[in-house]
């Protein structure tokens, strides 16, 4: 039987990966997390796992072979708060711990599929997996970049190409703006779709940033990627152990925040049998409210991100990604059913 480990198992992406593995009949899963924030248990309650191990003891036990033969580790555990300023805490969690896990995986013959981030690009306007475009704007982005750099060093600069069996599979995923079910515990770091759903349900209004960075109100653009697509790509690499490297995981098509807002509102209107509205009609009706751009984010905010997914396509991953309208519509229906 295939035994896998998922770190950050009670988190957003980790719990969805377990859901995806369960859908394949895989339930010999070691779930690793820190449940100090107790309500995260909800993300595991409907899933099938073999064991739960606290993050404070897992890594040393794994290094010593305490869990038997592990096929793969999906390493989603990290501090993902981009506003966190404690650099020591960030580097311990996101870099040092990941380095020791990599060494343990190589020693134990386990494949490593890990979460990197589009925050590695930061102030760049090109989002391709190339060092010349990597310019993190915060210590979170730097912590993720440094581990990517370490993997390039340890696995070979071009480890996107097969490394002739000398090392086990290592894949880093640079997640762009992921949204979808099981992110309710994330607070301010939850997706804009999550926040907009709750704003509209409470006040009948969605708030968006106004003019900033040369973009019209709500026109700043991100590569928004639905969680089901993130899981599908993770599992594609799980199915293709000969493929290693660092890969962008986004749709390859940037869309404005206005698209997310209109998709949220129209999905909620549809649930009430109300007709769809245009963006202009929503603004005129006060259903979209543009607010002044926060001073605290000036110079630290990406106005535009769009994953270059040519490397993903080059290795044969031809997954078709949902656009915002499709993914958000599905997500809103899930959230509405849970209210």
mmCIF file of C-alpha atoms in Angstrom:
data_model
loop_
_atom_site.group_PDB
_atom_site.id
_atom_site.type_symbol
_atom_site.label_atom_id
_atom_site.label_comp_id
_atom_site.label_asym_id
_atom_site.label_seq_id
_atom_site.Cartn_x
_atom_site.Cartn_y
_atom_site.Cartn_z
ATOM 1 C CA UNK A 1 0.000 0.000 0.000
ATOM 2 C CA UNK A 2 1.188 3.505 -0.825
ATOM 3 C CA UNK A 3 2.027 5.489 2.321
ATOM 4 C CA UNK A 4 2.417 9.238 2.052
ATOM 5 C CA UNK A 5 2.982 12.172 4.386
ATOM 6 C CA UNK A 6 1.198 15.519 4.141
ATOM 7 C CA UNK A 7 2.608 18.337 6.261
ATOM 8 C CA UNK A 8 0.370 21.312 6.931
ATOM 9 C CA UNK A 9 -2.319 18.647 6.695
ATOM 10 C CA UNK A 10 -5.020 20.671 8.448
ATOM 11 C CA UNK A 11 -4.258 23.731 6.351
ATOM 12 C CA UNK A 12 -5.877 24.899 3.139
ATOM 13 C CA UNK A 13 -3.799 23.175 0.469
ATOM 14 C CA UNK A 14 -2.699 20.241 2.629
ATOM 15 C CA UNK A 15 -6.242 19.179 3.501
ATOM 16 C CA UNK A 16 -7.327 19.448 -0.124
ATOM 17 C CA UNK A 17 -4.404 17.246 -1.184
ATOM 18 C CA UNK A 18 -5.563 14.638 1.334
ATOM 19 C CA UNK A 19 -9.070 14.919 -0.128
ATOM 20 C CA UNK A 20 -7.595 14.335 -3.599
ATOM 21 C CA UNK A 21 -5.600 11.322 -2.395
ATOM 22 C CA UNK A 22 -8.693 9.894 -0.675
ATOM 23 C CA UNK A 23 -10.603 10.212 -3.962
ATOM 24 C CA UNK A 24 -8.013 7.823 -5.435
ATOM 25 C CA UNK A 25 -8.466 5.367 -2.593
ATOM 26 C CA UNK A 26 -5.253 6.389 -0.830
ATOM 27 C CA UNK A 27 -5.766 6.729 2.913
ATOM 28 C CA UNK A 28 -2.477 5.448 4.390
ATOM 29 C CA UNK A 29 -1.598 9.066 5.074
ATOM 30 C CA UNK A 30 0.450 10.512 7.933
ATOM 31 C CA UNK A 31 -1.087 13.936 8.615
ATOM 32 C CA UNK A 32 1.365 16.408 10.165
ATOM 33 C CA UNK A 33 0.369 19.768 11.613
ATOM 34 C CA UNK A 34 0.195 21.981 14.687
ATOM 35 C CA UNK A 35 -3.367 22.222 15.948
ATOM 36 C CA UNK A 36 -2.763 25.034 18.431
ATOM 37 C CA UNK A 37 -5.438 26.800 16.358
ATOM 38 C CA UNK A 38 -7.936 24.103 17.240
ATOM 39 C CA UNK A 39 -10.658 24.902 14.728
ATOM 40 C CA UNK A 40 -8.412 23.708 11.912
ATOM 41 C CA UNK A 41 -9.486 20.176 12.869
ATOM 42 C CA UNK A 42 -12.565 20.823 10.716
ATOM 43 C CA UNK A 43 -10.388 20.444 7.617
ATOM 44 C CA UNK A 44 -9.495 16.883 8.643
ATOM 45 C CA UNK A 45 -12.778 15.734 10.151
ATOM 46 C CA UNK A 46 -14.265 14.395 6.900
ATOM 47 C CA UNK A 47 -11.025 12.893 5.555
ATOM 48 C CA UNK A 48 -9.430 9.465 5.892
ATOM 49 C CA UNK A 49 -5.927 9.345 7.364
ATOM 50 C CA UNK A 50 -3.845 6.630 9.039
ATOM 51 C CA UNK A 51 -2.313 8.810 11.753
ATOM 52 C CA UNK A 52 -1.882 12.370 12.979
ATOM 53 C CA UNK A 53 1.538 13.514 14.241
ATOM 54 C CA UNK A 54 2.323 16.889 15.752
ATOM 55 C CA UNK A 55 4.804 18.930 13.737
ATOM 56 C CA UNK A 56 7.026 19.400 16.799
ATOM 57 C CA UNK A 57 7.962 15.703 16.838
ATOM 58 C CA UNK A 58 7.413 14.501 13.267
ATOM 59 C CA UNK A 59 10.569 15.721 11.559
ATOM 60 C CA UNK A 60 13.017 14.071 13.938
ATOM 61 C CA UNK A 61 11.012 10.825 13.996
ATOM 62 C CA UNK A 62 10.876 10.794 10.195
ATOM 63 C CA UNK A 63 14.633 11.363 9.939
ATOM 64 C CA UNK A 64 15.120 8.289 12.117
ATOM 65 C CA UNK A 65 12.836 6.131 9.976
ATOM 66 C CA UNK A 66 10.001 6.080 12.474
ATOM 67 C CA UNK A 67 7.203 5.739 9.925
ATOM 68 C CA UNK A 68 8.461 2.929 7.732
ATOM 69 C CA UNK A 69 8.675 3.285 3.963
ATOM 70 C CA UNK A 70 7.174 6.573 2.784
ATOM 71 C CA UNK A 71 6.487 6.956 -0.940
ATOM 72 C CA UNK A 72 6.216 10.754 -0.974
ATOM 73 C CA UNK A 73 5.979 13.805 1.265
ATOM 74 C CA UNK A 74 3.658 16.637 0.239
ATOM 75 C CA UNK A 75 5.239 19.468 2.213
ATOM 76 C CA UNK A 76 2.628 22.184 2.622
ATOM 77 C CA UNK A 77 3.514 23.139 6.207
ATOM 78 C CA UNK A 78 4.891 26.664 6.480
ATOM 79 C CA UNK A 79 4.283 30.118 7.842
ATOM 80 C CA UNK A 80 2.281 31.585 4.957
ATOM 81 C CA UNK A 81 1.506 35.002 6.444
ATOM 82 C CA UNK A 82 3.078 37.431 3.997
ATOM 83 C CA UNK A 83 2.715 40.224 6.584
ATOM 84 C CA UNK A 84 4.784 38.375 9.223
ATOM 85 C CA UNK A 85 7.894 40.434 10.039
ATOM 86 C CA UNK A 86 9.678 38.024 12.418
ATOM 87 C CA UNK A 87 12.416 36.909 10.065
ATOM 88 C CA UNK A 88 13.950 34.356 12.439
ATOM 89 C CA UNK A 89 10.608 32.615 12.889
ATOM 90 C CA UNK A 90 9.985 32.694 9.137
ATOM 91 C CA UNK A 91 13.386 31.278 8.208
ATOM 92 C CA UNK A 92 13.208 28.537 10.861
ATOM 93 C CA UNK A 93 9.780 27.417 9.609
ATOM 94 C CA UNK A 94 10.117 27.852 5.878
ATOM 95 C CA UNK A 95 13.805 27.317 5.178
ATOM 96 C CA UNK A 96 15.696 25.440 7.888
ATOM 97 C CA UNK A 97 12.932 22.917 8.518
ATOM 98 C CA UNK A 98 12.492 22.310 4.781
ATOM 99 C CA UNK A 99 16.230 21.716 4.342
ATOM 100 C CA UNK A 100 16.249 19.044 7.049
ATOM 101 C CA UNK A 101 13.137 17.453 5.532
ATOM 102 C CA UNK A 102 14.829 17.298 2.120
ATOM 103 C CA UNK A 103 17.827 15.522 3.633
ATOM 104 C CA UNK A 104 15.542 13.060 5.417
ATOM 105 C CA UNK A 105 13.592 12.359 2.222
ATOM 106 C CA UNK A 106 16.773 11.593 0.305
ATOM 107 C CA UNK A 107 18.019 9.347 3.103
ATOM 108 C CA UNK A 108 14.688 7.520 3.388
ATOM 109 C CA UNK A 109 13.967 7.230 -0.335
ATOM 110 C CA UNK A 110 10.882 9.422 -0.188
ATOM 111 C CA UNK A 111 9.911 11.835 -2.923
ATOM 112 C CA UNK A 112 9.437 15.491 -1.949
ATOM 113 C CA UNK A 113 6.707 17.683 -3.447
ATOM 114 C CA UNK A 114 6.774 21.040 -1.692
ATOM 115 C CA UNK A 115 5.048 24.406 -1.597
ATOM 116 C CA UNK A 116 7.022 27.332 -2.943
ATOM 117 C CA UNK A 117 5.300 30.614 -3.795
ATOM 118 C CA UNK A 118 4.806 33.264 -6.451
ATOM 119 C CA UNK A 119 6.010 35.661 -3.727
ATOM 120 C CA UNK A 120 9.510 34.654 -4.859
ATOM 121 C CA UNK A 121 8.975 36.978 -7.844
ATOM 122 C CA UNK A 122 7.910 39.946 -5.710
ATOM 123 C CA UNK A 123 8.727 43.127 -7.564
ATOM 124 C CA UNK A 124 9.322 41.437 -10.914
ATOM 125 C CA UNK A 125 7.046 41.894 -13.923
ATOM 126 C CA UNK A 126 8.026 38.527 -15.428
ATOM 127 C CA UNK A 127 6.917 35.327 -13.734
ATOM 128 C CA UNK A 128 9.163 32.633 -15.139
ATOM 129 C CA UNK A 129 11.192 30.138 -13.087
ATOM 130 C CA UNK A 130 14.482 31.941 -13.665
ATOM 131 C CA UNK A 131 16.740 33.614 -11.058
ATOM 132 C CA UNK A 132 16.832 36.908 -12.971
ATOM 133 C CA UNK A 133 13.112 37.410 -12.254
ATOM 134 C CA UNK A 134 13.183 36.523 -8.544
ATOM 135 C CA UNK A 135 12.862 39.675 -6.433
ATOM 136 C CA UNK A 136 10.957 38.977 -3.195
ATOM 137 C CA UNK A 137 9.390 41.965 -1.432
ATOM 138 C CA UNK A 138 9.129 40.423 2.046
ATOM 139 C CA UNK A 139 10.816 37.863 4.273
ATOM 140 C CA UNK A 140 8.133 35.291 3.445
ATOM 141 C CA UNK A 141 9.020 35.482 -0.249
ATOM 142 C CA UNK A 142 12.717 35.331 0.602
ATOM 143 C CA UNK A 143 12.298 32.256 2.817
ATOM 144 C CA UNK A 144 10.605 30.433 -0.059
ATOM 145 C CA UNK A 145 13.180 31.627 -2.591
ATOM 146 C CA UNK A 146 16.123 30.552 -0.460
ATOM 147 C CA UNK A 147 14.811 26.984 -0.268
ATOM 148 C CA UNK A 148 14.273 26.958 -4.046
ATOM 149 C CA UNK A 149 17.861 28.134 -4.452
ATOM 150 C CA UNK A 150 19.048 25.403 -2.099
ATOM 151 C CA UNK A 151 17.218 22.801 -4.190
ATOM 152 C CA UNK A 152 18.859 24.138 -7.341
ATOM 153 C CA UNK A 153 22.227 23.835 -5.648
ATOM 154 C CA UNK A 154 21.677 20.375 -4.169
ATOM 155 C CA UNK A 155 19.773 18.868 -7.099
ATOM 156 C CA UNK A 156 21.637 20.607 -9.914
ATOM 157 C CA UNK A 157 20.795 23.924 -11.562
ATOM 158 C CA UNK A 158 18.777 22.225 -14.292
ATOM 159 C CA UNK A 159 17.086 19.648 -12.100
ATOM 160 C CA UNK A 160 13.936 20.235 -14.152
ATOM 161 C CA UNK A 161 15.509 17.583 -16.341
ATOM 162 C CA UNK A 162 15.811 14.041 -15.075
ATOM 163 C CA UNK A 163 18.721 13.589 -12.706
ATOM 164 C CA UNK A 164 19.454 10.030 -13.787
ATOM 165 C CA UNK A 165 18.219 8.464 -10.572
ATOM 166 C CA UNK A 166 20.925 10.027 -8.382
ATOM 167 C CA UNK A 167 18.292 11.830 -6.323
ATOM 168 C CA UNK A 168 14.666 11.077 -5.646
ATOM 169 C CA UNK A 169 11.967 13.277 -7.145
ATOM 170 C CA UNK A 170 11.933 16.853 -5.855
ATOM 171 C CA UNK A 171 9.242 19.263 -7.102
ATOM 172 C CA UNK A 172 8.610 22.818 -5.936
ATOM 173 C CA UNK A 173 5.293 24.483 -6.779
ATOM 174 C CA UNK A 174 5.172 28.262 -6.978
ATOM 175 C CA UNK A 175 1.551 28.776 -6.023
ATOM 176 C CA UNK A 176 -0.103 31.919 -7.322
ATOM 177 C CA UNK A 177 -3.378 33.228 -5.796
ATOM 178 C CA UNK A 178 -5.086 30.044 -4.670
ATOM 179 C CA UNK A 179 -8.731 30.096 -3.586
ATOM 180 C CA UNK A 180 -11.330 27.492 -2.690
ATOM 181 C CA UNK A 181 -12.860 25.402 0.107
ATOM 182 C CA UNK A 182 -11.041 24.693 3.414
ATOM 183 C CA UNK A 183 -9.389 28.102 3.784
ATOM 184 C CA UNK A 184 -11.844 29.453 6.382
ATOM 185 C CA UNK A 185 -9.233 29.320 9.195
ATOM 186 C CA UNK A 186 -6.771 31.635 7.446
ATOM 187 C CA UNK A 187 -8.181 34.961 8.626
ATOM 188 C CA UNK A 188 -6.676 37.923 6.776
ATOM 189 C CA UNK A 189 -4.616 35.557 4.576
ATOM 190 C CA UNK A 190 -7.722 33.872 3.110
ATOM 191 C CA UNK A 191 -8.434 34.554 -0.567
ATOM 192 C CA UNK A 192 -10.230 37.626 -1.840
ATOM 193 C CA UNK A 193 -13.097 35.376 -2.989
ATOM 194 C CA UNK A 194 -13.575 34.167 0.600
ATOM 195 C CA UNK A 195 -13.580 37.703 2.014
ATOM 196 C CA UNK A 196 -15.841 39.052 -0.713
ATOM 197 C CA UNK A 197 -18.382 36.278 -0.156
ATOM 198 C CA UNK A 198 -18.566 37.147 3.529
ATOM 199 C CA UNK A 199 -18.659 40.896 2.900
ATOM 200 C CA UNK A 200 -21.507 40.557 0.439
ATOM 201 C CA UNK A 201 -23.447 38.142 2.662
ATOM 202 C CA UNK A 202 -23.150 40.574 5.588
ATOM 203 C CA UNK A 203 -23.412 44.026 3.990
ATOM 204 C CA UNK A 204 -24.476 43.534 0.364
ATOM 205 C CA UNK A 205 -21.215 45.224 -0.681
ATOM 206 C CA UNK A 206 -17.771 44.052 -1.784
ATOM 207 C CA UNK A 207 -14.756 46.284 -1.111
ATOM 208 C CA UNK A 208 -11.914 46.572 -3.634
ATOM 209 C CA UNK A 209 -8.826 48.740 -3.801
ATOM 210 C CA UNK A 210 -9.204 51.898 -5.844
ATOM 211 C CA UNK A 211 -6.689 53.378 -8.270
ATOM 212 C CA UNK A 212 -3.107 52.271 -7.585
ATOM 213 C CA UNK A 213 0.045 51.425 -9.505
ATOM 214 C CA UNK A 214 -1.283 52.801 -12.781
ATOM 215 C CA UNK A 215 -4.344 50.551 -12.604
ATOM 216 C CA UNK A 216 -7.962 51.728 -12.566
ATOM 217 C CA UNK A 217 -10.114 50.834 -9.537
ATOM 218 C CA UNK A 218 -10.319 47.060 -9.108
ATOM 219 C CA UNK A 219 -8.267 46.525 -12.246
ATOM 220 C CA UNK A 220 -5.109 45.250 -10.559
ATOM 221 C CA UNK A 221 -4.608 41.736 -11.899
ATOM 222 C CA UNK A 222 -3.581 38.454 -10.359
ATOM 223 C CA UNK A 223 -3.340 34.868 -11.510
ATOM 224 C CA UNK A 224 -6.184 33.353 -9.460
ATOM 225 C CA UNK A 225 -6.024 29.545 -9.358
ATOM 226 C CA UNK A 226 -8.762 27.242 -8.038
ATOM 227 C CA UNK A 227 -7.712 24.749 -5.364
ATOM 228 C CA UNK A 228 -8.971 21.746 -7.366
ATOM 229 C CA UNK A 229 -6.478 22.661 -10.088
ATOM 230 C CA UNK A 230 -3.649 22.944 -7.553
ATOM 231 C CA UNK A 231 -4.440 19.444 -6.275
ATOM 232 C CA UNK A 232 -4.653 18.042 -9.818
ATOM 233 C CA UNK A 233 -1.168 19.328 -10.698
ATOM 234 C CA UNK A 234 0.321 18.028 -7.440
ATOM 235 C CA UNK A 235 -1.139 14.599 -8.205
ATOM 236 C CA UNK A 236 0.081 14.727 -11.819
ATOM 237 C CA UNK A 237 3.652 14.988 -10.536
ATOM 238 C CA UNK A 238 2.919 12.272 -7.974
ATOM 239 C CA UNK A 239 2.016 10.101 -10.997
ATOM 240 C CA UNK A 240 5.197 11.122 -12.868
ATOM 241 C CA UNK A 241 8.106 10.473 -10.465
ATOM 242 C CA UNK A 242 10.736 11.064 -13.146
ATOM 243 C CA UNK A 243 9.818 14.761 -13.333
ATOM 244 C CA UNK A 244 11.563 17.143 -10.965
ATOM 245 C CA UNK A 245 12.024 20.903 -10.826
ATOM 246 C CA UNK A 246 10.500 24.190 -9.770
ATOM 247 C CA UNK A 247 7.217 24.985 -11.503
ATOM 248 C CA UNK A 248 4.754 27.842 -11.507
ATOM 249 C CA UNK A 249 1.309 26.710 -10.463
ATOM 250 C CA UNK A 250 -1.154 29.237 -11.795
ATOM 251 C CA UNK A 251 -3.576 29.382 -14.694
ATOM 252 C CA UNK A 252 -1.288 31.356 -16.980
ATOM 253 C CA UNK A 253 -3.983 34.002 -17.377
ATOM 254 C CA UNK A 254 -4.193 37.059 -15.121
ATOM 255 C CA UNK A 255 -7.656 38.436 -14.337
ATOM 256 C CA UNK A 256 -8.627 41.653 -12.525
ATOM 257 C CA UNK A 257 -10.002 41.746 -8.985
ATOM 258 C CA UNK A 258 -13.165 43.140 -10.578
ATOM 259 C CA UNK A 259 -13.697 39.718 -12.202
ATOM 260 C CA UNK A 260 -13.560 38.005 -8.812
ATOM 261 C CA UNK A 261 -16.026 40.496 -7.315
ATOM 262 C CA UNK A 262 -18.522 40.243 -10.158
ATOM 263 C CA UNK A 263 -18.241 36.441 -10.122
ATOM 264 C CA UNK A 264 -18.892 36.307 -6.360
ATOM 265 C CA UNK A 265 -21.856 38.674 -6.538
ATOM 266 C CA UNK A 266 -23.465 37.059 -9.563
ATOM 267 C CA UNK A 267 -23.023 33.568 -8.096
ATOM 268 C CA UNK A 268 -24.769 34.754 -4.928
ATOM 269 C CA UNK A 269 -27.487 36.460 -6.946
ATOM 270 C CA UNK A 270 -28.029 33.255 -8.905
ATOM 271 C CA UNK A 271 -28.605 31.367 -5.641
ATOM 272 C CA UNK A 272 -31.417 33.831 -4.901
ATOM 273 C CA UNK A 273 -32.797 33.562 -8.459
ATOM 274 C CA UNK A 274 -31.767 37.159 -9.191
ATOM 275 C CA UNK A 275 -30.477 38.168 -12.636
ATOM 276 C CA UNK A 276 -26.775 38.699 -13.271
ATOM 277 C CA UNK A 277 -25.440 42.271 -13.274
ATOM 278 C CA UNK A 278 -22.600 43.952 -15.122
ATOM 279 C CA UNK A 279 -19.669 45.515 -13.272
ATOM 280 C CA UNK A 280 -20.985 49.021 -13.976
ATOM 281 C CA UNK A 281 -24.412 48.108 -12.622
ATOM 282 C CA UNK A 282 -22.861 46.701 -9.449
ATOM 283 C CA UNK A 283 -20.805 49.859 -8.895
ATOM 284 C CA UNK A 284 -23.843 52.077 -9.546
ATOM 285 C CA UNK A 285 -25.895 50.041 -7.052
ATOM 286 C CA UNK A 286 -23.194 50.299 -4.393
ATOM 287 C CA UNK A 287 -22.544 46.552 -4.454
ATOM 288 C CA UNK A 288 -18.883 47.203 -5.235
ATOM 289 C CA UNK A 289 -17.146 49.886 -3.178
ATOM 290 C CA UNK A 290 -13.661 51.071 -4.139
ATOM 291 C CA UNK A 291 -11.548 52.098 -1.144
ATOM 292 C CA UNK A 292 -8.284 54.042 -0.905
ATOM 293 C CA UNK A 293 -5.174 51.904 -1.269
ATOM 294 C CA UNK A 294 -3.658 51.248 2.211
ATOM 295 C CA UNK A 295 -0.445 53.086 3.051
ATOM 296 C CA UNK A 296 0.941 49.968 4.759
ATOM 297 C CA UNK A 297 0.950 48.072 1.453
ATOM 298 C CA UNK A 298 2.566 50.730 -0.741
ATOM 299 C CA UNK A 299 5.728 49.347 -2.319
ATOM 300 C CA UNK A 300 4.974 45.840 -1.022
ATOM 301 C CA UNK A 301 2.067 44.951 -3.267
ATOM 302 C CA UNK A 302 2.032 43.050 -6.548
ATOM 303 C CA UNK A 303 -0.390 44.809 -8.914
ATOM 304 C CA UNK A 304 0.042 42.160 -11.583
ATOM 305 C CA UNK A 305 0.947 38.474 -11.535
ATOM 306 C CA UNK A 306 0.609 35.943 -14.322
ATOM 307 C CA UNK A 307 2.240 32.546 -14.189
ATOM 308 C CA UNK A 308 4.362 31.548 -17.148
ATOM 309 C CA UNK A 309 3.340 27.880 -17.336
ATOM 310 C CA UNK A 310 5.531 26.915 -20.278
ATOM 311 C CA UNK A 311 7.793 24.793 -18.011
ATOM 312 C CA UNK A 312 4.732 22.921 -16.762
ATOM 313 C CA UNK A 313 3.613 22.273 -20.328
ATOM 314 C CA UNK A 314 7.132 21.302 -21.394
ATOM 315 C CA UNK A 315 7.199 18.307 -19.042
ATOM 316 C CA UNK A 316 3.812 17.143 -20.317
ATOM 317 C CA UNK A 317 1.409 18.465 -17.685
ATOM 318 C CA UNK A 318 -1.494 19.616 -19.835
ATOM 319 C CA UNK A 319 -4.056 20.175 -17.087
ATOM 320 C CA UNK A 320 -6.809 22.599 -18.130
ATOM 321 C CA UNK A 321 -7.298 25.311 -15.491
ATOM 322 C CA UNK A 322 -10.602 26.877 -14.464
ATOM 323 C CA UNK A 323 -11.068 30.588 -15.109
ATOM 324 C CA UNK A 324 -12.211 32.883 -12.280
ATOM 325 C CA UNK A 325 -15.855 32.772 -13.312
ATOM 326 C CA UNK A 326 -15.984 28.968 -13.223
ATOM 327 C CA UNK A 327 -13.906 28.426 -10.083
ATOM 328 C CA UNK A 328 -15.511 31.200 -8.041
ATOM 329 C CA UNK A 329 -19.019 30.054 -8.995
ATOM 330 C CA UNK A 330 -18.228 26.578 -7.680
ATOM 331 C CA UNK A 331 -16.608 27.984 -4.519
ATOM 332 C CA UNK A 332 -19.512 30.312 -3.713
ATOM 333 C CA UNK A 333 -21.976 27.440 -3.955
ATOM 334 C CA UNK A 334 -19.837 25.415 -1.525
ATOM 335 C CA UNK A 335 -19.619 28.298 0.958
ATOM 336 C CA UNK A 336 -23.343 29.041 0.698
ATOM 337 C CA UNK A 337 -24.176 25.399 1.434
ATOM 338 C CA UNK A 338 -22.037 25.548 4.586
ATOM 339 C CA UNK A 339 -23.632 28.652 6.061
#
